[in-house]
XYZ file of C-alpha atoms in Angstrom:
600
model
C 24.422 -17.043 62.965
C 24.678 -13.648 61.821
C 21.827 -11.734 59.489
C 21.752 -8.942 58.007
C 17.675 -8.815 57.584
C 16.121 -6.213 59.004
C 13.410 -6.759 61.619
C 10.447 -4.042 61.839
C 9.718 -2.669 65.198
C 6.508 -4.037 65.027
C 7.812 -7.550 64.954
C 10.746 -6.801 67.335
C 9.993 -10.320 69.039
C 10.933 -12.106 65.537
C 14.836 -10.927 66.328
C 16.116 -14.219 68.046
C 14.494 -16.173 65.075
C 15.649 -13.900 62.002
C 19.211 -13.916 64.394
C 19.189 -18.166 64.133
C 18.120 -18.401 60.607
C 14.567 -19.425 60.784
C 12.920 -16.697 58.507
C 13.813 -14.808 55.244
C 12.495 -11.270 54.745
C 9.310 -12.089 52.895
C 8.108 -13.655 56.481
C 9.129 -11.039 58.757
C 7.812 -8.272 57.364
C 4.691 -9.893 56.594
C 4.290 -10.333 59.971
C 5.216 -6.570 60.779
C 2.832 -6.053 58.608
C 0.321 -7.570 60.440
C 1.608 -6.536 63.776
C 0.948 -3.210 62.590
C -2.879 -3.350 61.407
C -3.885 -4.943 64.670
C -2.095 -3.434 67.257
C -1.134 -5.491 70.597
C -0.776 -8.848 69.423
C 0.908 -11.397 71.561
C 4.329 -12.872 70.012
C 2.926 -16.081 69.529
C 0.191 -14.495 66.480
C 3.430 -12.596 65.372
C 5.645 -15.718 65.406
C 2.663 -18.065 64.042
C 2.233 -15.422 60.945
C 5.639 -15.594 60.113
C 5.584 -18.880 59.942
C 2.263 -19.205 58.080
C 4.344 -17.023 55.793
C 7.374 -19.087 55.660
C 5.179 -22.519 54.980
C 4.028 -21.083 51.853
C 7.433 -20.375 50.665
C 8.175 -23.520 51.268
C 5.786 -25.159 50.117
C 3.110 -25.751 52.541
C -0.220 -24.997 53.048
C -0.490 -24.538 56.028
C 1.449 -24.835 59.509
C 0.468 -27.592 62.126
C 0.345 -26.316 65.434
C 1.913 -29.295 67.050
C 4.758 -30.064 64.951
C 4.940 -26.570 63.814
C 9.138 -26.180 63.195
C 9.494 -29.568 62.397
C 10.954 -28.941 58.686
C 13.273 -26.418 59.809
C 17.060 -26.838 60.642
C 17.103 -25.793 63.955
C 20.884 -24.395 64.522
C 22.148 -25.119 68.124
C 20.984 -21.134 68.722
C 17.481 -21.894 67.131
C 16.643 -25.458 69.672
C 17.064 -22.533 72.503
C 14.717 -20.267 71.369
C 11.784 -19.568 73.062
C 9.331 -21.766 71.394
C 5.243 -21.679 72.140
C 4.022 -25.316 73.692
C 1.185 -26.363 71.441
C -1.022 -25.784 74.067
C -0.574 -22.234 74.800
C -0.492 -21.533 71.150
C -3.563 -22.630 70.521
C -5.314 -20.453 73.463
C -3.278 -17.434 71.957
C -4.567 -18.725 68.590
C -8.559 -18.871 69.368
C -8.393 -15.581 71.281
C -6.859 -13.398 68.943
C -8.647 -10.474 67.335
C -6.021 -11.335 64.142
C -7.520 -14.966 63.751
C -10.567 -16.572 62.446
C -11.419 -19.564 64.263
C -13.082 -22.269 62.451
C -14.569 -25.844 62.450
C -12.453 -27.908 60.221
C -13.911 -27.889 56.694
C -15.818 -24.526 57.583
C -16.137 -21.921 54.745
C -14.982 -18.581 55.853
C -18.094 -16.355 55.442
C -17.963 -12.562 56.302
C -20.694 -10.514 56.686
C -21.379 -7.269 55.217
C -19.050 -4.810 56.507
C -17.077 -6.974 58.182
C -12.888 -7.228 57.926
C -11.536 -10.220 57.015
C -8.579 -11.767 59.775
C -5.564 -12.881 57.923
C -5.283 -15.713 59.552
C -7.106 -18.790 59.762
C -6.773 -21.238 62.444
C -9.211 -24.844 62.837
C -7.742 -26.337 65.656
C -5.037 -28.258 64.313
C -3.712 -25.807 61.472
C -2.931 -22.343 61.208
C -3.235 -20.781 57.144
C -3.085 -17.464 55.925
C -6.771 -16.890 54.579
C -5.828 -16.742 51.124
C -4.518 -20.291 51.327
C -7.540 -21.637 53.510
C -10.313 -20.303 50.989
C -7.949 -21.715 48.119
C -8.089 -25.169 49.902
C -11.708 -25.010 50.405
C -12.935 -23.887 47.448
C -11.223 -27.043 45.636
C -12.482 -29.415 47.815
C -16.023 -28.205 47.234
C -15.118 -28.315 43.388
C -13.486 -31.717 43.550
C -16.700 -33.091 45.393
C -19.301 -31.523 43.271
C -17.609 -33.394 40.109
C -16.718 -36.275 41.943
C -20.980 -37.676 42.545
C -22.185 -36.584 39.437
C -21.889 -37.431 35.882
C -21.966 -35.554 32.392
C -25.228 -34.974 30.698
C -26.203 -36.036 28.109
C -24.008 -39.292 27.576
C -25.208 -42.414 25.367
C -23.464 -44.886 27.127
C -24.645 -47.769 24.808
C -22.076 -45.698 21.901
C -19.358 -45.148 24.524
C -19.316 -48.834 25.054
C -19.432 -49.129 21.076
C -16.469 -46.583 20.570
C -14.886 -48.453 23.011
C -14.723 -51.790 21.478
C -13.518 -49.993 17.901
C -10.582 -48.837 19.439
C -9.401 -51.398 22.202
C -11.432 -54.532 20.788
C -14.069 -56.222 23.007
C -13.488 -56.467 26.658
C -11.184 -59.714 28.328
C -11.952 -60.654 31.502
C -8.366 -58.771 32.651
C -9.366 -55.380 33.753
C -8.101 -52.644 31.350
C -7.145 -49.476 32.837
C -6.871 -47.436 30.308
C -10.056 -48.217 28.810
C -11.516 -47.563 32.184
C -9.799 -44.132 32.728
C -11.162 -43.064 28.878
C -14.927 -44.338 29.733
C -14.815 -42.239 32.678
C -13.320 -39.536 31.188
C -15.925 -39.488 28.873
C -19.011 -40.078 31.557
C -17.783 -37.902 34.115
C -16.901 -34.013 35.244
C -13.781 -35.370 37.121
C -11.303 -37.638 36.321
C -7.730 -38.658 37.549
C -5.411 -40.939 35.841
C -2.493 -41.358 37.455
C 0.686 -43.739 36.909
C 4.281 -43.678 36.591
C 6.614 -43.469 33.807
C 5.746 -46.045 30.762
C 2.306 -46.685 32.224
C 0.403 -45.195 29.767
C -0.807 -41.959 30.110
C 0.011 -40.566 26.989
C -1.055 -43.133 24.840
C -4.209 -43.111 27.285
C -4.893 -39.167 26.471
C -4.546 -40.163 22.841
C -6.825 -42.757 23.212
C -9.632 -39.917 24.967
C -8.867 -37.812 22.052
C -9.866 -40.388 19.189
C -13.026 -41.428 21.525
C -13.958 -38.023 21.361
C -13.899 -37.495 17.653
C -15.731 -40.823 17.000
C -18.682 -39.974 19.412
C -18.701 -36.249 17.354
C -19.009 -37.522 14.318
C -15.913 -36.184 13.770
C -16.202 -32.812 14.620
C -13.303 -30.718 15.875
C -14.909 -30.948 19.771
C -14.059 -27.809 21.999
C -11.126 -29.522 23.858
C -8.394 -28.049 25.525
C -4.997 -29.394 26.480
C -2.336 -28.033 29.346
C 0.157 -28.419 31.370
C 1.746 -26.498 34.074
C 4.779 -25.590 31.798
C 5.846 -24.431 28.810
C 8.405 -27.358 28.255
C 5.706 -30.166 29.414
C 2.721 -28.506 27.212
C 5.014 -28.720 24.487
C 6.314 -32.329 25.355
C 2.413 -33.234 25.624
C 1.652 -31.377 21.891
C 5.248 -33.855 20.082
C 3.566 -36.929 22.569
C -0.032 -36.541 20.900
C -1.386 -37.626 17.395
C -4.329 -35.445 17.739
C -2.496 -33.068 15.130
C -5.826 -30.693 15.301
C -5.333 -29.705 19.136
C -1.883 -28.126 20.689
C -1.462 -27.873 24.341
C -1.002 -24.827 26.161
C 0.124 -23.795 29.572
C -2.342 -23.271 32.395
C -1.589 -19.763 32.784
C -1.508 -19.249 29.237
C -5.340 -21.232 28.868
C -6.814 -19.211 31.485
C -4.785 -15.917 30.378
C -3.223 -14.782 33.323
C -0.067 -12.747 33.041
C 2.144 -10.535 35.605
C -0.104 -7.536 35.146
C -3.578 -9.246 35.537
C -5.289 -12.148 37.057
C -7.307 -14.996 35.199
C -9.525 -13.700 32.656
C -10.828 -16.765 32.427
C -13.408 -17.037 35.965
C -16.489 -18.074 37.280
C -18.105 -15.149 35.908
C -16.412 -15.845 32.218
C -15.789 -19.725 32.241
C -13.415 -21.271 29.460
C -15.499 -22.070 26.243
C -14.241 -26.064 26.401
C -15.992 -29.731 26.608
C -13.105 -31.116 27.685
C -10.304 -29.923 29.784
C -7.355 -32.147 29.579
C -4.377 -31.702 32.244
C -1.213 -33.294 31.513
C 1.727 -33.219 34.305
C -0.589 -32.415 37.261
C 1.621 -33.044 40.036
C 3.647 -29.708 39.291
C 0.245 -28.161 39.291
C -0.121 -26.020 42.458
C -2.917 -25.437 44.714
C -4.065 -21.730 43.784
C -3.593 -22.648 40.273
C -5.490 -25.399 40.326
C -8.264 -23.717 42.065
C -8.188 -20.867 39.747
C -8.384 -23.882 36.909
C -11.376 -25.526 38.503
C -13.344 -21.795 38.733
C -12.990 -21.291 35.407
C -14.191 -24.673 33.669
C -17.956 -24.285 32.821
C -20.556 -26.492 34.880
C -20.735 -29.675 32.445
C -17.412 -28.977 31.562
C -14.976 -32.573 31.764
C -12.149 -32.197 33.447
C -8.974 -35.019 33.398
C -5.781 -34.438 35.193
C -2.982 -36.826 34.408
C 0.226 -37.534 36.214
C 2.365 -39.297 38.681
C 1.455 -38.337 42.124
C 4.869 -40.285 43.734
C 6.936 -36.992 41.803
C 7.573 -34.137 43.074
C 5.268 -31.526 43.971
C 4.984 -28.191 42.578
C 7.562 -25.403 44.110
C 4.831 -23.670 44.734
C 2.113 -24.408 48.409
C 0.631 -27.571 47.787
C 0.545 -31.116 46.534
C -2.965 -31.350 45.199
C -2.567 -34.491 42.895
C -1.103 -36.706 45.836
C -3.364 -35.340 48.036
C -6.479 -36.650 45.556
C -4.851 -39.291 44.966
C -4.265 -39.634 49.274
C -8.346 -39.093 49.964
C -9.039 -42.026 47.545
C -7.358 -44.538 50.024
C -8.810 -45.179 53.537
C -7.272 -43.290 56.399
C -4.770 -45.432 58.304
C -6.738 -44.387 61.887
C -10.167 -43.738 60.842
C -11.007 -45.512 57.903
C -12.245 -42.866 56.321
C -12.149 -42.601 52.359
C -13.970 -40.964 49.690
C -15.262 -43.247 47.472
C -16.831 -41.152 45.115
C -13.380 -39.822 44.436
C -11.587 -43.223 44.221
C -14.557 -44.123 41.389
C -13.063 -41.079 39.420
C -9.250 -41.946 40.260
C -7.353 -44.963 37.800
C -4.919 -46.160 38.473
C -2.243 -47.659 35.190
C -0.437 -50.120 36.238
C 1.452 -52.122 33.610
C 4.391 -50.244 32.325
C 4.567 -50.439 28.742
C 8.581 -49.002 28.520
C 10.890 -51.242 30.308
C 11.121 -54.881 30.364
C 10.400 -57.098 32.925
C 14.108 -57.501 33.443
C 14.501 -53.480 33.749
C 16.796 -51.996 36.365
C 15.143 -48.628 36.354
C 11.624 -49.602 36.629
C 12.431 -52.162 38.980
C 14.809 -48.823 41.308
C 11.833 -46.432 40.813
C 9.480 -48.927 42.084
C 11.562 -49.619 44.646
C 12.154 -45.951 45.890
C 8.206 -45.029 45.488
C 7.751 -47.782 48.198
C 10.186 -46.574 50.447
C 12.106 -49.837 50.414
C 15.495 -48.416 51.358
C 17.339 -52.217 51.600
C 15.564 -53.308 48.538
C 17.069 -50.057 46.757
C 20.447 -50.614 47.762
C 20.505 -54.278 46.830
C 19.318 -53.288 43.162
C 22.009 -50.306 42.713
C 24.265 -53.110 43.544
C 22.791 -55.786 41.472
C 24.385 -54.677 38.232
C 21.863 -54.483 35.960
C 22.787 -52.926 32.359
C 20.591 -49.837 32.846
C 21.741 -48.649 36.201
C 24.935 -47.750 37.571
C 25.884 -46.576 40.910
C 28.453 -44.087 41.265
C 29.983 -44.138 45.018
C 30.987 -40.346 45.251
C 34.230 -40.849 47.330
C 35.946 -43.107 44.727
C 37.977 -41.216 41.994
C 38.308 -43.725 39.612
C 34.261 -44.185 39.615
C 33.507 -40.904 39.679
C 36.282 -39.844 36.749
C 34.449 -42.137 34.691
C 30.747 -40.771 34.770
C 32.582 -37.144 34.526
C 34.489 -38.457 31.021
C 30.741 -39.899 29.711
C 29.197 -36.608 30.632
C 32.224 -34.996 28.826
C 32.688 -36.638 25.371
C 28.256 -36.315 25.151
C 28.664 -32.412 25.651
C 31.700 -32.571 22.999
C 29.294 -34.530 20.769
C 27.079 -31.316 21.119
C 29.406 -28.624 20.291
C 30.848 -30.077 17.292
C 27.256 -30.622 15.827
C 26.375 -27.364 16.669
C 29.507 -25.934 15.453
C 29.447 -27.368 12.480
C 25.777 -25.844 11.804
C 23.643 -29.337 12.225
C 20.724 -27.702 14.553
C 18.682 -30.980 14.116
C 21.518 -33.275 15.196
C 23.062 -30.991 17.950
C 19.602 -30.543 19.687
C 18.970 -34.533 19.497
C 22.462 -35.419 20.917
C 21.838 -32.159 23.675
C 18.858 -34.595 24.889
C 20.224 -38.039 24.682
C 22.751 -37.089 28.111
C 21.592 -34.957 31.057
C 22.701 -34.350 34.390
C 20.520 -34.011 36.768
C 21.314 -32.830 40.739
C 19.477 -31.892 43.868
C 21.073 -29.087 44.497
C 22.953 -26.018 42.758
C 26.050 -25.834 44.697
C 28.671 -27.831 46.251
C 30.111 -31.279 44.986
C 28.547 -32.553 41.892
C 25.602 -29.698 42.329
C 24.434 -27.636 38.957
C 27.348 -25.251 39.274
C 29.853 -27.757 39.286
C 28.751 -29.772 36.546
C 28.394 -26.334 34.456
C 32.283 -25.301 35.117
C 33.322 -29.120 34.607
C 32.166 -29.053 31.254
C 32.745 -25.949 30.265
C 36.380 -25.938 31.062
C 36.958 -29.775 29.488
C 35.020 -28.569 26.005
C 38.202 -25.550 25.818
C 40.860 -28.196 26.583
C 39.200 -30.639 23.810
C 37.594 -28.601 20.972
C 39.954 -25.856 18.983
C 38.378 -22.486 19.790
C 34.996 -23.802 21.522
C 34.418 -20.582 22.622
C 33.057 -21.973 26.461
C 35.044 -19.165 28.030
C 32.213 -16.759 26.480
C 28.970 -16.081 27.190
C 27.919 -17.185 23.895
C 28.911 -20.362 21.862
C 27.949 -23.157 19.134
C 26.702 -25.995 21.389
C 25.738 -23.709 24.343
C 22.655 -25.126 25.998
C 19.899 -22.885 27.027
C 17.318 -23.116 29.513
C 14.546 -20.391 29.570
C 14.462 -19.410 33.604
C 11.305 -16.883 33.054
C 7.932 -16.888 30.975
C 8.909 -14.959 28.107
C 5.352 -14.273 26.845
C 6.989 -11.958 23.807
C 8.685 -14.358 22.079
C 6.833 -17.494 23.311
C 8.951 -19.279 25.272
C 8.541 -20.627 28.823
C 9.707 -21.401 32.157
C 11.816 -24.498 31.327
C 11.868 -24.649 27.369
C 15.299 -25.144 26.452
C 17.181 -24.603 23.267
C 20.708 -24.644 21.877
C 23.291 -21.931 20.385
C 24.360 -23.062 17.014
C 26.564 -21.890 14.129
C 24.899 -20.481 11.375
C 26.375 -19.926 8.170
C 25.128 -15.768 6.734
C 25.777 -16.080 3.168
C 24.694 -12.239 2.787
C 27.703 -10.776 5.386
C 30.258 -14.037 4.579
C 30.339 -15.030 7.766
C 28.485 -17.482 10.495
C 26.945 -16.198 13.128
C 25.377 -17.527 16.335
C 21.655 -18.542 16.674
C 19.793 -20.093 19.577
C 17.313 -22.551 18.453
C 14.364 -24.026 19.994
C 12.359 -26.928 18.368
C 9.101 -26.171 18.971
C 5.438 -28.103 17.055
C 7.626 -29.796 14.625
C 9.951 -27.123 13.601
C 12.764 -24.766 14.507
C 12.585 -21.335 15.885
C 15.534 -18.982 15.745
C 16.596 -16.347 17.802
C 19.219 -13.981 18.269
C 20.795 -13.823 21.673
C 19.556 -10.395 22.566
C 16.113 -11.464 21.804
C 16.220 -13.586 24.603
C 15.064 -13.005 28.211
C 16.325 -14.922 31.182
C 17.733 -17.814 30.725
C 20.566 -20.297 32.291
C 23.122 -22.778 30.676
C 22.213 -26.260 31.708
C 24.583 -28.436 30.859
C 23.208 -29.684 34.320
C 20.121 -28.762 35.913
C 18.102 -29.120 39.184
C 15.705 -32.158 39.292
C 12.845 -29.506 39.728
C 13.597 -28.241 36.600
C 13.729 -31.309 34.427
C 9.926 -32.351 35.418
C 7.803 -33.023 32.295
C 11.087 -34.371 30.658
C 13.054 -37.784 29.745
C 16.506 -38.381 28.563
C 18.215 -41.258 27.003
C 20.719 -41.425 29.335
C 21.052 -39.816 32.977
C 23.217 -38.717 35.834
C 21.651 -38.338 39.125
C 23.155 -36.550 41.793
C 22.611 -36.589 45.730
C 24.174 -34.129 48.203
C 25.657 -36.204 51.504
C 23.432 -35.624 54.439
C 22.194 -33.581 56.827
C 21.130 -31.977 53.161
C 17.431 -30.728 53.605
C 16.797 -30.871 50.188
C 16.842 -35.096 50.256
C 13.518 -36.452 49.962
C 12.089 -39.967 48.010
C 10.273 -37.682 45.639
C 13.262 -36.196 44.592
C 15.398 -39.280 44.577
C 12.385 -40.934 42.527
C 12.188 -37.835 40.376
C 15.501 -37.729 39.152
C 15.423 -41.660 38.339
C 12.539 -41.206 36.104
C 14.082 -39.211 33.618
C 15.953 -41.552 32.099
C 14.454 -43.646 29.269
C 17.809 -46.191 29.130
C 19.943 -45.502 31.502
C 20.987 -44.200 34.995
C 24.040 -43.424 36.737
C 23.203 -42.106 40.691
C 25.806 -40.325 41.951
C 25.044 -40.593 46.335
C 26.660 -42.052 49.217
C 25.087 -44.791 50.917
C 23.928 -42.467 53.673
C 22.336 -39.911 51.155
C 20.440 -42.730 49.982
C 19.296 -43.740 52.978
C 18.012 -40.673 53.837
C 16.669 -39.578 50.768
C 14.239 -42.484 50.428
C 13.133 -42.264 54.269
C 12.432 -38.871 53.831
C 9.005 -38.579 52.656
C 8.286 -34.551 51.506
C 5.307 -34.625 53.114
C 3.469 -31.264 52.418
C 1.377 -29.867 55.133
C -2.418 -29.399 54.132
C -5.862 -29.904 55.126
C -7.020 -31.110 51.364
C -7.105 -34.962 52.246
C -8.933 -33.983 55.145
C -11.392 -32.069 53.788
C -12.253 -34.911 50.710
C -12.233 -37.658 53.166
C -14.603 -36.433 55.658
C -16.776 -35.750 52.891
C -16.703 -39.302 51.126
């Protein structure tokens, strides 16, 4: 493989690796960088800090020492390279003047006047500091709310409000009364569940509890999510009509220029902190969250932890969720934490005869025979689409096709409210952005169908009535997010005598309108990556695989995609992307679950 990344002198040893494709830029000159501060460092340090580097990038926390390249696609060239055994490693590791050594679940502390190593190693994983004082710093956080309880709590009225707004208990266990009395007793709590389980109506449910314990009283309550498009998704989702949601970064005001206002030092002026969509919540944000909530301050976070993680290092809901069950080896398990974690599990959407609960289930578990035999079961809601067979494949293209016409003419024709409910009802969504059936292909499918069908669409220009937008960039100017989308419709200008294009985003109930130069980056989606359509459902959806040895297959994803759809699902894989997708665990590398179980 050929590169055209240029290697600093001071990581000159990095030149067979950049030469196979192991690292991008960002990781080899971090590691010059390095190489340079402390001079005479061994290649291992210089290899392992490129690959600290490259975890983070990817995803990871941290690296493990002993399976250290084992999620990267080692080209022929790369299985020849001169790789470190674990064992010498580890002796480079401990000696090094560039690396802290540590006991695992040891704060860094540094002394007056001392410099702090960029690198962090305890024996079994090797972090870049930042990312080890990030990890510990939430543990301690999530174990300090974890064993204690809020003050000043009547428990008697809880118990009262309780039985006004889900009746007096059965002897079945109710889950979501549980996850509300703790949420209302407790610093910490975790409700977690997948799609149609609850957690919505659950949040509501917090929300009215609230109000009756206050009397009434507005209570100082916040509401977030990781994303524009979920925060707004959780704000249409609520009846609490007094409280909108916000996004994290937003709530704790950090932008480009300047880090949290919101801190230890100036904690956020709120009761209750509730956190909707917390699986796409990443580990420094998350820490930054739990620095700034105030020390009686309730905190919930709601999601699914079987989704995908954030793109970002870490997977800190699974991993809670993780330390609440008992180590497979040890044993060992936090209980504290579990007594803060619910669990919903009745789903509340499908039926009992549903195809797509009964696939996502299925998936979560891993059960790769059981999924197979219910994509070929032939249930009403789910449809699989082998990707070598023409006439199978024709026909999920034509569905996709005649929705996105459905689109255009409403928008054409100026009907913003219609055109932005049919631009929901379809979506395509794939695991990659190029090659067969990826985001790009999709994109030029339509596009190119919509000019053979509709008299002057207008898909051959950058702008057109039924164009759908997706925001690629927090747009903090005109309010608009990472992942809001909106739609380019025809609007009649009585004033010039002509129409005009608009892009419209619905947005707390009502339309906002823009003109195209207003807006900042953006993509069409006509399709879009599963990442990107987190926090959102569709009536009907396509789900696309790549064939194997694609690195991007995983269960999450697979189980992800599935999840968006509300009715129906079309999966669009071979048998052997299936396969592999759902025995492919994305297993993040971290010390979190370690940290909260040896302290349970």
């Amino acid at each position: 493989m050929t590169t055209d990344i240029a290697v600093p002198k001071s990581a000159q040893s990095l030149e067979p690796f950049v030469a196979a494709g192991v690292f991008e830029p960002i990781d080899i000159h971090a590691a010059g960088s390095l190489a340079r501060l402390i001079t005479g460092l061994e290649p291992e340090i210089i290899l392992g800090a490129a690959l600290a580097t490259r975890a983070v990038r990817e995803g990871h926390v941290c690296v493990l020492v002993d399976d250290a390249y084992a999620d990267i696609d080692l080209s022929d060239t790369a299985k020849a390279l001169s790789w470190p055994t674990p064992e010498k490693w580890r002796a480079v590791l401990t000696a090094s003047p560039a690396v802290r050594v540590v006991e695992p679940s040891e704060t860094v502390v540094v002394a007056s006047g001392e410099a702090l190593v960029p690198l962090v190693f305890d024996g079994v994983r090797l972090y870049l500091d930042r990312y080890y004082d990030y990890e510990l710093k939430l543990a301690d956080f999530l174990l300090d709310r974890s064993g204690s309880e809020r003050i000043n709590v009547d428990e008697s009225e809880i118990e009262k409000t309780l039985d006004e707004i889900y009746g007096k208990p059965t002897g079945e266990i109710d889950y979501q009364r549980e996850a509300v009395r703790r949420a209302l007793t407790g610093r910490l709590t975790v409700i977690a569940g997948g799609p149609g389980t609850g957690k919505t109506f659950t949040i509501n449910r917090l929300l009215k509890a609230s109000r009756i314990l206050d009397g009434g009283r507005p209570r100082a309550i916040a509401l977030a999510a990781p994303t524009g498009k979920a925060a707004a998704r959780m704000t249409e989702a609520l009846s609490d009509g007094e409280i909108k949601a916000t996004t994290l970064h937003r709530l704790l005001n950090i932008t480009p220029q300047h880090p949290a206002r919101f801190n230890a030092d100036n904690p956020l002026p709120f009761d209750l902190v509730v956190v909707d969509e917390a699986s796409m919540v990443q580990l420094a944000l998350m820490t930054q969250l739990f620095t700034a909530l105030s020390p009686n301050a309730s905190v919930v976070l709601v999601g699914d932890p079987s989704q995908l993680a954030s793109v970002e290092a870490g997977a800190v809901l699974g991993d809670i969720v993780t330390a609440t069950t008992p180590d497979p080896d040890s044993g060992a398990v936090n209980a504290a934490l579990a007594d803060c974690t619910v669990t919903l599990k009745r789903n509340h959407r499908f039926s009992a005869e549903s195809g797509i609960a009964e696939l996502s289930q299925l998936v979560d578990a891993g059960e790769t025979e059981a999924v197979l035999g219910c994509l070929r079961a032939g249930h009403d809601d789910v449809v699989w689409i082998d990707p070598s067979n023409p006439d199978d494949t024709a026909r999920v293209e034509q569905e996709t096709i005649v929705a996105a016409t459905q689109v255009v003419n409403a928008a054409k024709a100026g009907n913003a409210e219609e055109a932005l409910e049919k631009s929901i009802e379809h979506n395509v969504v794939c695991a990659t952005r190029y090659g067969k059936f990826g985001v790009h292909y999709w994109t030029d499918k339509i596009q190119n169908e919509l000019l053979n069908t509709i008299l002057d669409c207008g898909a051959d220009r950058p702008w057109y009535a039924g164009r759908p937008i997706m925001i690629t960039h927090n747009d903090y100017l005109n309010n608009l997010f990472n992942g809001d989308t909106g739609l380019v419709v025809s609007q009649s200008n009585s004033a010039r005598g002509l129409d005009e294009l608009k892009v419209i985003f619905a947005q707390d109930g009502e339309l906002r309108r823009f003109n195209s130069s207003q807006l900042g980056e953006h993509t069409t989606w006509w399709a879009s990556t599963i990442h990107k359509t987190q926090g959102s459902e569709f009536d009907r959806v396509v789900v696309c695989l790549p064939d194997p040895p694609a690195r991007v297959l995983a269960r999450e994803l697979l189980y992800t995609g599935i999840t968006r759809a509300r009715a129906h699902v079309s999966v669009v894989a071979s048998e052997a992307a299936l396969r592999m997708a759902i025995e492919t665990p994305a297993l993040r590398a971290s010390g979190l679950v370690g940290h909260l179980r040896q302290s349970g």
